[in-house]
Coordinates of C-alpha atoms in Angstrom, one line a residue:
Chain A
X23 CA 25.9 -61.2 -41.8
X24 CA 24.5 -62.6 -45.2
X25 CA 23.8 -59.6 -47.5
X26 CA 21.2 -61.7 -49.5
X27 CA 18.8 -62.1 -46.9
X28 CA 15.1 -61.2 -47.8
X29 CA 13.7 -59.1 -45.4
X30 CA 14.6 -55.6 -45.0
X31 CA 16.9 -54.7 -42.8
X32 CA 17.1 -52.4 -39.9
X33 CA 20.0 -50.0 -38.1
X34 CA 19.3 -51.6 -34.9
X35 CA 22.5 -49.5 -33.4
X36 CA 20.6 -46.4 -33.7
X37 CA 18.3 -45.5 -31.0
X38 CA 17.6 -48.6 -29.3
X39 CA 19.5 -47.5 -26.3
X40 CA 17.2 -44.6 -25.5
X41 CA 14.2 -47.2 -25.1
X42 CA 13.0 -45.0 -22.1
X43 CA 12.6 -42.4 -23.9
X44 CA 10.6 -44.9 -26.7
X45 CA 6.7 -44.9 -25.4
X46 CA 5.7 -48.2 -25.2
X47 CA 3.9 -50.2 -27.9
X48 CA -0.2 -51.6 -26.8
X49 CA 0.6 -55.1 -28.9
X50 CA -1.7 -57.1 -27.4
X51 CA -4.4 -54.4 -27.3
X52 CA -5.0 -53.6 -23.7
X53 CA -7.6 -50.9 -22.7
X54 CA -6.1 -47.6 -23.1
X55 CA -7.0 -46.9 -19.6
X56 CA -5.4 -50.3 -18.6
X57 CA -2.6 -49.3 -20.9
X58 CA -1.5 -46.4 -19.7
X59 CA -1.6 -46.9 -16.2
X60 CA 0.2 -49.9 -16.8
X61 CA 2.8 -47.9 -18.6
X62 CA 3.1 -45.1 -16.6
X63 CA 2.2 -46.9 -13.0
X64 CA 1.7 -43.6 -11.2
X65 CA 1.8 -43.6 -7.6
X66 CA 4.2 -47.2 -8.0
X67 CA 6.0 -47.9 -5.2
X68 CA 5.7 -47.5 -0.9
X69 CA 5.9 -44.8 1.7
X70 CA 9.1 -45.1 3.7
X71 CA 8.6 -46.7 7.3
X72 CA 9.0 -43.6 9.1
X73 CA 6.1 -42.0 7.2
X74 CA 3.6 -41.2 9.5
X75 CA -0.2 -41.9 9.1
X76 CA 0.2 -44.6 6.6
X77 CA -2.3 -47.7 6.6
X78 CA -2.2 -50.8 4.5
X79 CA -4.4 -52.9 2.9
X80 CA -3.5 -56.4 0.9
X81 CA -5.3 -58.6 -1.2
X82 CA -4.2 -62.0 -4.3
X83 CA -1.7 -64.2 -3.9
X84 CA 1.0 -65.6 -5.7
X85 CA -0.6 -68.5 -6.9
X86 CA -3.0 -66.4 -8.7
X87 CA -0.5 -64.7 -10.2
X88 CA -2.0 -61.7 -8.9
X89 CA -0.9 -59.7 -5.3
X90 CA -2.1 -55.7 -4.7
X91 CA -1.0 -54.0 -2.2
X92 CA -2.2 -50.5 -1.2
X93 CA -0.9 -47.8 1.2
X94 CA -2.7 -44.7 1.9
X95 CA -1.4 -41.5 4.5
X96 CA -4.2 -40.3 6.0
X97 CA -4.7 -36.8 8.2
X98 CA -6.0 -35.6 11.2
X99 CA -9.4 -35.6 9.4
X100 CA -9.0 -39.0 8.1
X101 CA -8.6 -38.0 4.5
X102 CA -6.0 -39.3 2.2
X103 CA -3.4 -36.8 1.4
X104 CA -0.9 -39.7 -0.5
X105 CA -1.5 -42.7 -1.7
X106 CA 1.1 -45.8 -3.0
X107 CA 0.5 -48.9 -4.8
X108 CA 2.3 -52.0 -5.6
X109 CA 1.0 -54.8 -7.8
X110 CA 2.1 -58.3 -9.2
X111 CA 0.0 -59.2 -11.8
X112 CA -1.2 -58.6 -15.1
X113 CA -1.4 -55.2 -16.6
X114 CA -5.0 -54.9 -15.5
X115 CA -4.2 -55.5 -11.7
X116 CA -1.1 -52.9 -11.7
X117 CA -3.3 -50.7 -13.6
X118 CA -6.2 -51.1 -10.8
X119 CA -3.7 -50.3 -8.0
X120 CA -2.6 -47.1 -10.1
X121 CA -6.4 -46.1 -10.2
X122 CA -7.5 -46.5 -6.5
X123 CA -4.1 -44.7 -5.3
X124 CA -4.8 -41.8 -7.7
X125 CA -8.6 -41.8 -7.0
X126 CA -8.0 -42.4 -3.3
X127 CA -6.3 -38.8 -2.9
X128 CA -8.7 -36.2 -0.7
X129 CA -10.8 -38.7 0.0
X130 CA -12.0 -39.8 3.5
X131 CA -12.9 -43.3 4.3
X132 CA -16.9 -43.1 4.0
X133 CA -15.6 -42.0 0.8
X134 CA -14.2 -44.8 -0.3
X135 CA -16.6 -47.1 1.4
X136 CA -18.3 -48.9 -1.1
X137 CA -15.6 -48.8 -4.2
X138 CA -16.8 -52.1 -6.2
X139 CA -15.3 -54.2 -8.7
X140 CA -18.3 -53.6 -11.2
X141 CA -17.0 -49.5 -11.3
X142 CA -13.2 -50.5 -11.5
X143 CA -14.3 -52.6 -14.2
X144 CA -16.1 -49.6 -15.9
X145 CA -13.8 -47.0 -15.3
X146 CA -10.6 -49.2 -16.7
X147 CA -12.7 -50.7 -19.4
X148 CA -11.5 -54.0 -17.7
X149 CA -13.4 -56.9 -19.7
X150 CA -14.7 -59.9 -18.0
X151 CA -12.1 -62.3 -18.3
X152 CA -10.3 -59.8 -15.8
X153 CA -13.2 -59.2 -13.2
X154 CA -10.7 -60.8 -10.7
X155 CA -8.4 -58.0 -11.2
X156 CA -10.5 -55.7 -10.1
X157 CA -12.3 -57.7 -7.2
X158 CA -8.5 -57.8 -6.1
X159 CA -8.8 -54.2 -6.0
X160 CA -11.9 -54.2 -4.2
X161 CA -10.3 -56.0 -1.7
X162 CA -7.4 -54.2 -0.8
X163 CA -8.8 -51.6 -0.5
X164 CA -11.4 -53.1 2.0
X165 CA -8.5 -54.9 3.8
X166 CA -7.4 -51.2 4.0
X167 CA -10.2 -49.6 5.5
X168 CA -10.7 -52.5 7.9
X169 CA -7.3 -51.5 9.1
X170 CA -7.7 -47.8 9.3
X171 CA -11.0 -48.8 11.5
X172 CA -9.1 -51.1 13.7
X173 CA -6.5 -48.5 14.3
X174 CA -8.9 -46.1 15.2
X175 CA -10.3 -48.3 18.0
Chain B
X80 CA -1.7 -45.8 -29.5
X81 CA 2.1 -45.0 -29.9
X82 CA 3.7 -47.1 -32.8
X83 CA 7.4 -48.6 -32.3
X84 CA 9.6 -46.6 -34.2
X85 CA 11.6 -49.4 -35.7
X86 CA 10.5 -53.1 -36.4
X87 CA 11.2 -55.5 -33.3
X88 CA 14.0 -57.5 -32.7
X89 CA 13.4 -60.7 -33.8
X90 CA 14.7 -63.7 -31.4
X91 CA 12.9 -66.3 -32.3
X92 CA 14.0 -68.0 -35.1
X93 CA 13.2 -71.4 -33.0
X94 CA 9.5 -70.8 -34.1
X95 CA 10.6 -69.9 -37.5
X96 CA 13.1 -68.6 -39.9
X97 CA 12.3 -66.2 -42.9
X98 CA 13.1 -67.8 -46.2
X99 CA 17.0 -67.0 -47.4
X100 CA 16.9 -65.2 -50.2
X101 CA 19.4 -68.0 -52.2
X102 CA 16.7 -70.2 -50.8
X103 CA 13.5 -68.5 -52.8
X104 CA 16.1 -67.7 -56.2
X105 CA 16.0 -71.5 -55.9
X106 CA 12.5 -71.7 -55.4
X107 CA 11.3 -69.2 -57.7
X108 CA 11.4 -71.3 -61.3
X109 CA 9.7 -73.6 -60.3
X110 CA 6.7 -71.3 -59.9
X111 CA 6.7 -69.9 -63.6
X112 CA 6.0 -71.7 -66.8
X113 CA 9.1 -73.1 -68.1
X114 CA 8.8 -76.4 -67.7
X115 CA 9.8 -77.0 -64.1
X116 CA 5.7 -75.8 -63.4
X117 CA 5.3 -80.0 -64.1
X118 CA 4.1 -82.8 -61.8
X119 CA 7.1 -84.6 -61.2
X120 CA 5.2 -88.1 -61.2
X121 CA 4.1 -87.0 -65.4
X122 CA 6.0 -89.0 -67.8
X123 CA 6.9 -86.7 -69.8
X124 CA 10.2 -84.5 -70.6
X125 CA 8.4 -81.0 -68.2
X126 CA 7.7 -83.8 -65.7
X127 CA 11.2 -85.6 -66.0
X128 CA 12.6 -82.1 -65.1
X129 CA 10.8 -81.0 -62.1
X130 CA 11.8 -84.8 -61.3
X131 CA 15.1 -84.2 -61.5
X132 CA 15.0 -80.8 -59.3
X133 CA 12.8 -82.9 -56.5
X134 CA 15.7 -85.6 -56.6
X135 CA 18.7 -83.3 -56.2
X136 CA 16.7 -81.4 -53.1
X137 CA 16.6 -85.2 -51.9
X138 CA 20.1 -85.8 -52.1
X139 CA 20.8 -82.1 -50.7
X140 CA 18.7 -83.0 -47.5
X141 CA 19.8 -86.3 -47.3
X142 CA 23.9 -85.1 -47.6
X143 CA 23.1 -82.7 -44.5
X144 CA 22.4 -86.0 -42.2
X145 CA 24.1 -88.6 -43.3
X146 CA 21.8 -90.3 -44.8
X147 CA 21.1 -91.9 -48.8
X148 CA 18.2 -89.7 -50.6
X149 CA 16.2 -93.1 -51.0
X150 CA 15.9 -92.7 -47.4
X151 CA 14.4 -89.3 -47.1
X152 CA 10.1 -88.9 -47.6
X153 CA 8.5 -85.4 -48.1
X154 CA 5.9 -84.6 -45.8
X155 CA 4.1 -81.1 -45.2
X156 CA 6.4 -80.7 -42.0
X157 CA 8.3 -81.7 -38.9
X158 CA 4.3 -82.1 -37.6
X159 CA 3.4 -84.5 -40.2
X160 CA 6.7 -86.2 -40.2
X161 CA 6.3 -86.9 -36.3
X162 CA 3.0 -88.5 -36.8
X163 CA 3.9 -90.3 -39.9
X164 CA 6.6 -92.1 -38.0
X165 CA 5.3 -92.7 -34.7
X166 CA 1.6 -93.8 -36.0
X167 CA 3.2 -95.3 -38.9
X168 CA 5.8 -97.3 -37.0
X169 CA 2.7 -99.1 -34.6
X170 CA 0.0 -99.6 -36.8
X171 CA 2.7 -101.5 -39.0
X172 CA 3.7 -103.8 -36.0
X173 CA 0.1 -103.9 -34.6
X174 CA -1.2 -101.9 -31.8
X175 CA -2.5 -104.0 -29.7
X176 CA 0.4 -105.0 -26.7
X177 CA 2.8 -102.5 -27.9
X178 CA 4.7 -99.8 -25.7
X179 CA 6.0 -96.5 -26.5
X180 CA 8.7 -94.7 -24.8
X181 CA 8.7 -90.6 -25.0
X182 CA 9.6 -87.8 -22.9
X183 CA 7.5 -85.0 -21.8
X184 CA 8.8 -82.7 -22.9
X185 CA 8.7 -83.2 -26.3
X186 CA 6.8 -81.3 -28.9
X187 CA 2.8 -81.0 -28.8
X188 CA 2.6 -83.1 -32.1
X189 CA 4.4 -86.1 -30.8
X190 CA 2.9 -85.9 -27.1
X191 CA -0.6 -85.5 -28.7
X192 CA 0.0 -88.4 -31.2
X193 CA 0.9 -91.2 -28.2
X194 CA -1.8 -89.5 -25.9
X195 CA -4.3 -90.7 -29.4
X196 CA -2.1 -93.6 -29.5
X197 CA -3.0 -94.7 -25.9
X198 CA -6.9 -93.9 -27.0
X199 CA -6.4 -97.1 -29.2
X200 CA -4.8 -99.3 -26.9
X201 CA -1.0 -98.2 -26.9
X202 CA 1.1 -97.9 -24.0
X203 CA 2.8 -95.4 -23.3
X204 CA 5.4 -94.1 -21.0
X205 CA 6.7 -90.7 -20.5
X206 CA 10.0 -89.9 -18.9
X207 CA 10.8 -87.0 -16.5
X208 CA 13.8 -85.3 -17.3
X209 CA 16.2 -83.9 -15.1
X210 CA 15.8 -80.4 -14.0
X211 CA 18.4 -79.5 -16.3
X212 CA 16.0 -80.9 -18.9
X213 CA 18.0 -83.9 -20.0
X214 CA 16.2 -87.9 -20.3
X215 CA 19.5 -89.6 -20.2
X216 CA 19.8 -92.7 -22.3
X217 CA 19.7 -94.6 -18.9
X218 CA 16.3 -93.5 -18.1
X219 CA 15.3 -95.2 -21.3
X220 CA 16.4 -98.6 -21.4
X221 CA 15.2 -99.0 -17.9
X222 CA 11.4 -97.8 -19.4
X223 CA 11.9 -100.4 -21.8
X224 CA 9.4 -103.7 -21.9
X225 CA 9.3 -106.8 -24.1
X226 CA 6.9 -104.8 -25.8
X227 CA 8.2 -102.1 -26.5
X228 CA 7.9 -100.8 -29.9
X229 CA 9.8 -97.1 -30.2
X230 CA 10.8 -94.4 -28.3
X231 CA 10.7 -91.1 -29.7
X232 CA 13.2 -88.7 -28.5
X233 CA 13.7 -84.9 -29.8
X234 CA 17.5 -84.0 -31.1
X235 CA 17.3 -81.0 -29.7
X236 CA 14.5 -79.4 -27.2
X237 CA 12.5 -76.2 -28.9
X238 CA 11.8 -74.9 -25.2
X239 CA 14.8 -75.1 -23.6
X240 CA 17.5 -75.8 -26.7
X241 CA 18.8 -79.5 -24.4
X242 CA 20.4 -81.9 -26.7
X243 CA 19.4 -85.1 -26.0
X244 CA 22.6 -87.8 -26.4
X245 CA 21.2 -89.4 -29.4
X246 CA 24.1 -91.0 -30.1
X247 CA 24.4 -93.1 -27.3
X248 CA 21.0 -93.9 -26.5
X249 CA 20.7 -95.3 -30.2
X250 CA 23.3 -98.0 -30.5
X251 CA 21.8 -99.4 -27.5
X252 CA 18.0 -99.5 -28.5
X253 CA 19.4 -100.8 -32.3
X254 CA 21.1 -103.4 -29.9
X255 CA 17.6 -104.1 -28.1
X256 CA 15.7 -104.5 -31.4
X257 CA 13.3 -101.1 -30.7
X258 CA 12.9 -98.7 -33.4
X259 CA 14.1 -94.8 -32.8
X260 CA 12.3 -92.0 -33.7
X261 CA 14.0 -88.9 -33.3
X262 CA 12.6 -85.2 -33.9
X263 CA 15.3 -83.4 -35.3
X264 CA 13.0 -80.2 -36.1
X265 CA 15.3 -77.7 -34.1
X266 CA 18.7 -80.4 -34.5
X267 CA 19.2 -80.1 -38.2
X268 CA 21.8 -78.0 -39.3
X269 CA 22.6 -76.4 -35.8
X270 CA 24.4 -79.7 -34.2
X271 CA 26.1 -82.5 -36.5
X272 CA 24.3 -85.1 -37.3
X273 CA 25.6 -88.2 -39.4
X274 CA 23.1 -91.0 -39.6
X275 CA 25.5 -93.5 -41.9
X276 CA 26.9 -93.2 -38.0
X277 CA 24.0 -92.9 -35.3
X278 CA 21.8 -95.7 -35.8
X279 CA 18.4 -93.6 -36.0
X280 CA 15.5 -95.7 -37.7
X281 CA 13.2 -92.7 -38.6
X282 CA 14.1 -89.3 -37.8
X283 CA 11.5 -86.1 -38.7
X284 CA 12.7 -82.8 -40.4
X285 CA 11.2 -79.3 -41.2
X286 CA 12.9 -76.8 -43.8
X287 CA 11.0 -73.8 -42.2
X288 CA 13.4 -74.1 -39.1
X289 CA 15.9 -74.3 -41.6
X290 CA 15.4 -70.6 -43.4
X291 CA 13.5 -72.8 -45.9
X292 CA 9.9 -72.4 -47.1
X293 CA 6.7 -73.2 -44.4
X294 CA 4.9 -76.5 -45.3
X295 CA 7.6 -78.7 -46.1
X296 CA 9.5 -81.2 -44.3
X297 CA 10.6 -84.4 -44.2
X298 CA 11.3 -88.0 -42.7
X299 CA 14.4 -89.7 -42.8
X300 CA 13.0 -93.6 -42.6
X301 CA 15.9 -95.8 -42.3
X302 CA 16.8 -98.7 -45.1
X303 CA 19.4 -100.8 -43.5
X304 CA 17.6 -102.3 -41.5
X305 CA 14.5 -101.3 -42.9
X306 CA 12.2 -99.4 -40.6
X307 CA 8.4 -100.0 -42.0
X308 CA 6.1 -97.4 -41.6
X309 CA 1.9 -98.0 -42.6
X310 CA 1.4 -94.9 -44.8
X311 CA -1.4 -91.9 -43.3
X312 CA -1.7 -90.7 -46.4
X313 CA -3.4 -92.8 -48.8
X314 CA -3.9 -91.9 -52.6
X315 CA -1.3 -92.3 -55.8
X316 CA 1.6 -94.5 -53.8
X317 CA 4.2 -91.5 -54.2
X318 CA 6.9 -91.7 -51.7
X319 CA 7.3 -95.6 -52.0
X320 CA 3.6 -95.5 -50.8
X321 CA 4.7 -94.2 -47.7
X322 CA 3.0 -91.1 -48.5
X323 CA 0.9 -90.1 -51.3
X324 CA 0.0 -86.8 -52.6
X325 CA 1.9 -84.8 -55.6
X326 CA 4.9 -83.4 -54.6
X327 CA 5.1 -79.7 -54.6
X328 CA 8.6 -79.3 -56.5
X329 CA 9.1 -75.3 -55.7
X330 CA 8.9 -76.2 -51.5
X331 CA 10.7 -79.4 -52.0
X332 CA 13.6 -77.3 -53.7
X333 CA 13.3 -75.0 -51.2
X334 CA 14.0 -77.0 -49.2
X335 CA 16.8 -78.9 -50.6
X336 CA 18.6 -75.1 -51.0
X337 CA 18.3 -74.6 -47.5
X338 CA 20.0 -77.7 -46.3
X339 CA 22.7 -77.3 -48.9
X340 CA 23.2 -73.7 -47.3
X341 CA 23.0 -75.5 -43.5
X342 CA 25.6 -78.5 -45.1
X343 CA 28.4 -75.5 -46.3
X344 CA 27.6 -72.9 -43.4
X345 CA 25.8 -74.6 -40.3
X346 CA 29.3 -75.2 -38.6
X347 CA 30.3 -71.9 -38.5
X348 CA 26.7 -70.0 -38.3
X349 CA 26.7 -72.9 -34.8
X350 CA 29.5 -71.1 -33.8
X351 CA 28.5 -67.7 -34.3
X352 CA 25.1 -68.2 -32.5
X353 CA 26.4 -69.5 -29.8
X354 CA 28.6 -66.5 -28.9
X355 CA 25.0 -64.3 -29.4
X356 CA 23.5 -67.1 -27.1
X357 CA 25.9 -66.8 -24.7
X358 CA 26.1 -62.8 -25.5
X359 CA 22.5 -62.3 -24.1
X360 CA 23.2 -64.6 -21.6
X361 CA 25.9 -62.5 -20.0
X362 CA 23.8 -58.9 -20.9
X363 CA 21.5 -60.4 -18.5
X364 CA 23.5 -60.4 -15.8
X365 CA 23.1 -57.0 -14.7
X366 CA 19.6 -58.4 -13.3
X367 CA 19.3 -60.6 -9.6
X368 CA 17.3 -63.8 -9.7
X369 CA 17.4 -65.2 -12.7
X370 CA 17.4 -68.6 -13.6
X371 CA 18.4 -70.1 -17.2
X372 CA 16.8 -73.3 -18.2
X373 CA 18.5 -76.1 -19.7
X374 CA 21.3 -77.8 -19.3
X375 CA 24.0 -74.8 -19.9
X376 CA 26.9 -77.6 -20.8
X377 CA 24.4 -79.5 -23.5
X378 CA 22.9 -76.6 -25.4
X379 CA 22.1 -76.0 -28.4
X380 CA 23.4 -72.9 -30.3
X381 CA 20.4 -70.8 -30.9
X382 CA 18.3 -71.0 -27.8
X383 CA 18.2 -69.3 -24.6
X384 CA 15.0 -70.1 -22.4
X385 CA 15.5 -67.7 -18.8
X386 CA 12.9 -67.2 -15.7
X387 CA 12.6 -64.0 -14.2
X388 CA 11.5 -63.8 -10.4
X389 CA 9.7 -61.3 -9.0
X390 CA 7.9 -60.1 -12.3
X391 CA 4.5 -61.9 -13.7
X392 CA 4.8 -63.6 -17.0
X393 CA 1.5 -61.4 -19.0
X394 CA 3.2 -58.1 -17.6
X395 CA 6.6 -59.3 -18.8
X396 CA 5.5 -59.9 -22.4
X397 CA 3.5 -56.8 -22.7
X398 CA 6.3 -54.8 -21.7
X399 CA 8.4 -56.1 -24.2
X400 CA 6.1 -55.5 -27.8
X401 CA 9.2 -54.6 -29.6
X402 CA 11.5 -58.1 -29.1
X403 CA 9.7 -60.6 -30.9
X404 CA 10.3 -63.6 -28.2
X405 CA 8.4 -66.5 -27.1
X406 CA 7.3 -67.9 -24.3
X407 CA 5.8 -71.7 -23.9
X408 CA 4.9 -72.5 -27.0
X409 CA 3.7 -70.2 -29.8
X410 CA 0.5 -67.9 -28.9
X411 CA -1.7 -64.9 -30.2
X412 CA -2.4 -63.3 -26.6
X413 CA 0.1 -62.8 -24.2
X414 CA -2.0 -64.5 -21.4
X415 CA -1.0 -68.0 -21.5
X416 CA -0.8 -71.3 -19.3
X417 CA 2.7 -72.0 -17.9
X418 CA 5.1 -73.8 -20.3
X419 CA 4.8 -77.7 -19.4
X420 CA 8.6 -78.1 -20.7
X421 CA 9.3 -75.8 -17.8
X422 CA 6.9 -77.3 -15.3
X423 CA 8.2 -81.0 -16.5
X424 CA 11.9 -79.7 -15.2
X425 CA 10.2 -79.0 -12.0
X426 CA 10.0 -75.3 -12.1
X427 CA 6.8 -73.9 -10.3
X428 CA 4.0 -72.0 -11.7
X429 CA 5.0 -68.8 -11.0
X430 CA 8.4 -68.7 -12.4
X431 CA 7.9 -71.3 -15.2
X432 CA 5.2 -68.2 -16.3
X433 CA 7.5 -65.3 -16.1
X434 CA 9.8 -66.5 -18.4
X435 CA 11.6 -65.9 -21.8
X436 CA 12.8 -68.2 -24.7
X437 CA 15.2 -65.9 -27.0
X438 CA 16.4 -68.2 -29.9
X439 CA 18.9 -66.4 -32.5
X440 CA 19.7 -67.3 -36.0
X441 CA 21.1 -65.8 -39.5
X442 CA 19.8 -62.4 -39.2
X443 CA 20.6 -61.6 -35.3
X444 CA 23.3 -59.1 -34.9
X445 CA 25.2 -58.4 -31.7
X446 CA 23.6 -54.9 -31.7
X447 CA 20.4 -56.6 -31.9
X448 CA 21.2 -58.9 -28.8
X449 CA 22.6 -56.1 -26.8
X450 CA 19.7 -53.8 -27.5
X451 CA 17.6 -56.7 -26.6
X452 CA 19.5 -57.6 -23.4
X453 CA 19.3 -53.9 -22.4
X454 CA 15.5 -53.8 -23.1
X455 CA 14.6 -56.7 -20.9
X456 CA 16.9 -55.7 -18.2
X457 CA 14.6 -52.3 -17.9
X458 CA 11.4 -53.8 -18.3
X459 CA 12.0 -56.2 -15.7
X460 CA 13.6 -53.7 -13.3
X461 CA 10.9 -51.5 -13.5
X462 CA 7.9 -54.1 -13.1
X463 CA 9.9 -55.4 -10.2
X464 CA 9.8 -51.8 -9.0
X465 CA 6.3 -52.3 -9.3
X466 CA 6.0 -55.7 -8.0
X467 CA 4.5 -56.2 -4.2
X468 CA 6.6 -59.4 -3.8
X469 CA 9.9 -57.4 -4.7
X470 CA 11.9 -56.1 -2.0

C-alpha cells in the first residue's frame, strides 16, 4: 500500500467482522417505518408444515420484482394467534409483509377485512412511487382471507 | 438514523479513483502564481513554461501506450474523447452511406453518439456479445460493409471488466482500410497496451480512472497513417485544430503524473488486483447461486461484476450502505433499471438487477475485501431468508 495516498485512511481490520452487531445505515433515505421493518423483518420467515391452523395468502410476481407471501395461524375463534411473512422485493414490500403479520395478531378475519393499500401507505409513510408495494400487500392478504373462507366451507 | 461507524469500503474505483497524492504535488504549482499560472498558447517566457509542463504530461501519456506525444489530444474526458473520435472520424469522411460497427455493450457515451449518428443518416450496427461478454474479432469483420467507416470497440468493459482482443481484431480492420476506435477508459494502465504495435487509429483516455484529476482526458489520434478527425470544438485551433479551447496545464499535468505512476507501477499494481479480484471472488463462495459475469479467463484486474439469485437488486443495495459498490452504471437512488451490459450477455431481468460490480484499485486492502466479502455474504443470506422465492 502507497503511504502517500490522499485520503484518510481507515483500520478496516477492526470491527468489521462484528457487522451484525453494526445497525444498519438508511443511505438512500427510506421511511423510518419502511426502514426498520426492513431492517429488523419481524415475523420473517414460515410456519413449519406440521403447524396446525395455518392459511396462506400470495400476491406479485417475479417479473415485478416484487412477490408477498403471508401466513397467518388462526384459532378455534378464527383469530390470529401468529402470523409469518416472506417478501421479495424492495424494502417497502418486505416492510409491508412485516406490518400486516405484526398487525394481523389477535385479530379475526372481519377484522382484517377491508385492510387497503391507501392505510399501508399511511402507516409506512410509503410514497407514491411505491403504491404497488402496498396494493401487493392488500392482496395477499385478500388472497388470504379468500382462503381461510374457502376452508371454512 | 444510525450512522456507520467507520467510512465504507470503497470498491469502485471503476467509476473513479481519488487523486494520488504524487499526482496533486504535481498538480499543485501550477495553481499558484509562479509562473506556471500562464496560458500555455502566450508567447512569452510564464507561457513557454506551463508549455513545457503540458508537453512533458504529453510525452508521459503518450510513453504509457505506445504511442509519439504528437499523437495524443486533450480533451475534458474519456466522454469527450469518444465523441470526438467517433463524430469526428464520419463527419470527416462524410455521413451520408457510411457504416459504423459497435458493440452493445459499450459505454453510454459511445452508444448514445452512433444512436445520434444514425439520427443523421449513419448506419449502424451493433454486435451481441457472447454471454461471457466477449465480440470476438470474427463477429466484426463479418458486420463489415463496403461502407463501412469505423468500429468502435472498448479495451476493456466498465461493467463486466472483458477485454476485448484488440490486438487481433486491429491488424485485420488496418488490413481492410476501416479506422479503429478503441475506448481504453478502463484499459489504460491495468492491461499493456503498445500502440507503435496494435494498429489502433484513435483510441480515447481518461486520467480520472487513472488516480488522476476529474475533467481530463485524452485521444490518441493516430499519425502513420493519419486518422483525420473534423474538430467539435471550434475556437483558437489548439490541438492541431482538432480541438480548441485553452489547455488547463494543472489537469493536463495531472494527468501526465498519473500515467507516469501507471507506466513504473501498473504491472505490478495488475498483479496485485487481481489476487483482491480473485480474493472476493473466492470470499463469495460461502454463498449458493451465484453467478460472475464476464469472461473469467479474459478479465481485467480490477473488476468483478456477480449476480445474486434469490435476493432483489433495491433490497441488495440498501442492505449494503457501507461498501461503496456499483451496480449498472452509476446512480443517486438505489432503484434502477437493469444493467443493459448484463441484459446484452443474455442475463434476465431479475438476476441482471440483483447484481454487484466490485472493482478494486490502489487503496483496497485485503482486509477491506474480506470485510467486504463477509458483509455481502450476510446481507444476502438474510434477505434470502426473507425472500418468498428462496427455499
Amino acid at each position: 500500500m502507497n503511504e502517500s495516498m490522499s485520503l484518510p485512511t481507515h483500520d478496516a481490520d477492526h470491527d468489521r467482522d462484528d457487522a451484525s452487531e453494526a445497525a444498519l445505515l438508511n443511505a438512500f433515505g427510506y421511511p423510518e417505518p419502511v426502514w426498520q421493518r426492513f431492517v429488523d423483518a419481524p415475523r420473517a420467515g414460515r410456519f413449519d408444515a406440521s403447524t396446525p391452523g395455518v392459511v396462506s395468502g400470495r400476491a406479485g410476481t417475479p417479473a415485478a420484482r416484487s412477490v408477498l407471501s403471508l401466513q397467518m395461524q388462526f384459532d378455534e375463534h378464527g383469530r390470529v394467534v401468529d402470523a409469518r411473512f416472506r417478501a421479495y422485493g424492495c424494502p417497502s414490500s418486505i416492510a409491508v409483509g412485516a406490518w400486516i403479520a405484526e398487525w394481523s395478531l389477535g385479530r379475526s378475519t372481519d377484522d382484517m377485512t377491508g385492510l387497503s393499500a391507501s392505510t399501508l401507505r399511511r402507516e409506512l409513510e410509503i410514497p407514491e412511487d411505491r403504491a404497488h408495494c402496498a396494493l401487493m400487500g392488500e392482496d395477499a392478504l385478500r388472497d388470504l382471507l379468500n382462503r381461510y373462507r374457502e376452508k371454512l366451507t | 438514523m444510525t450512522t456507520a461507524a467507520h467510512p465504507p469500503i470503497y470498491l469502485d474505483y471503476a467509476a473513479s479513483t481519488p487523486l494520488d497524492r504524487r499526482v496533486l504535488d504535481a498538480m499543485l504549482p501550477l495553481m499558484v502564481e509562479d509562473g506556471l499560472h500562464a496560458n500555455p498558447a502566450s508567447s512569452h517566457g510564464p507561457g513557454f513554461r506551463a508549455r513545457a509542463a503540458v508537453e512533458k504530461a504529453r510525452a508521459q501519456v503518450a510513453a504509457l501506450i505506445g504511442a509519439e506525444p504528437g499523437e495524443i489530444i486533450w480533451t475534458s474526458g474519456a466522454t469527450e474523447s469518444n465523441n470526438l473520435a467517433i463524430k469526428g472520424a464520419l463527419e470527416f469522411r462524410g455521413l451520408t452511406q457510411a457504416h459504423v460497427v459497435t458493440s452493445r455493450t459499450e459505454h453510454k457515451c459511445v452508444l448514445d453518439t452512433c444512436r445520434h449518428l444514425e439520427t443523421r443518416g449513419v448506419r449502424v450496427t451493433y454486435l451481441k456479445p457472447g454471454a461471457l461478454g466477449l465480440v470476438t474479432p470474427e463477429q466484426v469483420i463479418d458486420a463489415l460493409t463496403p461502407d463501412t467507416a469505423l468500429v468502435s470497440l472498448m479495451w476493456v468493459n466498465n461493467e463486466i471488466g472483458t477485454v476485448h482482443e484488440i490486438e487481433r481484431l486491429a491488424p485485420l480492420l488496418r488490413e481492410r482500410g476501416v479506422l479503429f476506435h478503441v475506448d481504453a477508459a478502463q484499459a489504460a494502465g491495468r492491461v499493456a497496451i503498445d500502440l507503435s504495435q496494435v494498429p489502433v487509429d484513435l483510441m480515447s483516455l481518461s486520467a480520472h480512472k487513472a488516480y488522476g484529476p476529474k475533467g481530463i482526458g485524452a485521444l490518441f489520434v493516430r499519425r502513420r497513417p493519419r486518422a483525420r478527425l473534423a474538430p467539435q470544438i471550434h475556437g483558437g485551433g489548439h490541438e492541431q485544430g482538432m480541438r480548441s479551447g485553452t489547455l488547463a496545464p494543472h489537469q493536463i499535468v495531472g494527468m501526465g503524473a498519473a500515467f507516469e505512476i501507471l507506466q513504473r507501477e501498473g504491472a505490478a499494481e495488475a498483479q496485485r488486483l487481481a489476487a483482491l479480484r480473485d480474493r472476493l471472488w473466492a470470499g463469495l463462495q460461502s454463498l449458493p447461486q451465484l453467478h460472475r459475469n464476464g469472461d473469467p479467463t479474459r478479465s481485467a484486474p480490477h473488476v468483478l461484476n456477480v449476480s445474486f439469485e434469490g435476493v432483489e437488486g433495491e433490497s441488495l443495495r440498501a442492505s449494503l450502505p457501507d461498501l461503496a459498490v456499483s451496480s449498472g452504471s452509476a446512480c443517486s437512488s438505489a432503484t434502477q433499471e437493469p444493467s443493459y451490459v448484463l441484459r446484452a450477455l443474455g442475463r434476465d431481468d431479475e438476476l441482471a438487477n440483483a447484481s454487484l460490480r466490485f472493482s478494486v484499485g490502489r487503496r483496497s486492502t485485503e482486509a477491506e475485501i474480506d470485510a467486504a466479502a463477509a458483509r455481502v455474504c450476510q446481507q444476502v443470506r438474510r434477505l434470502r431468508e426473507i425472500s418468498a422465492l428462496w427455499d
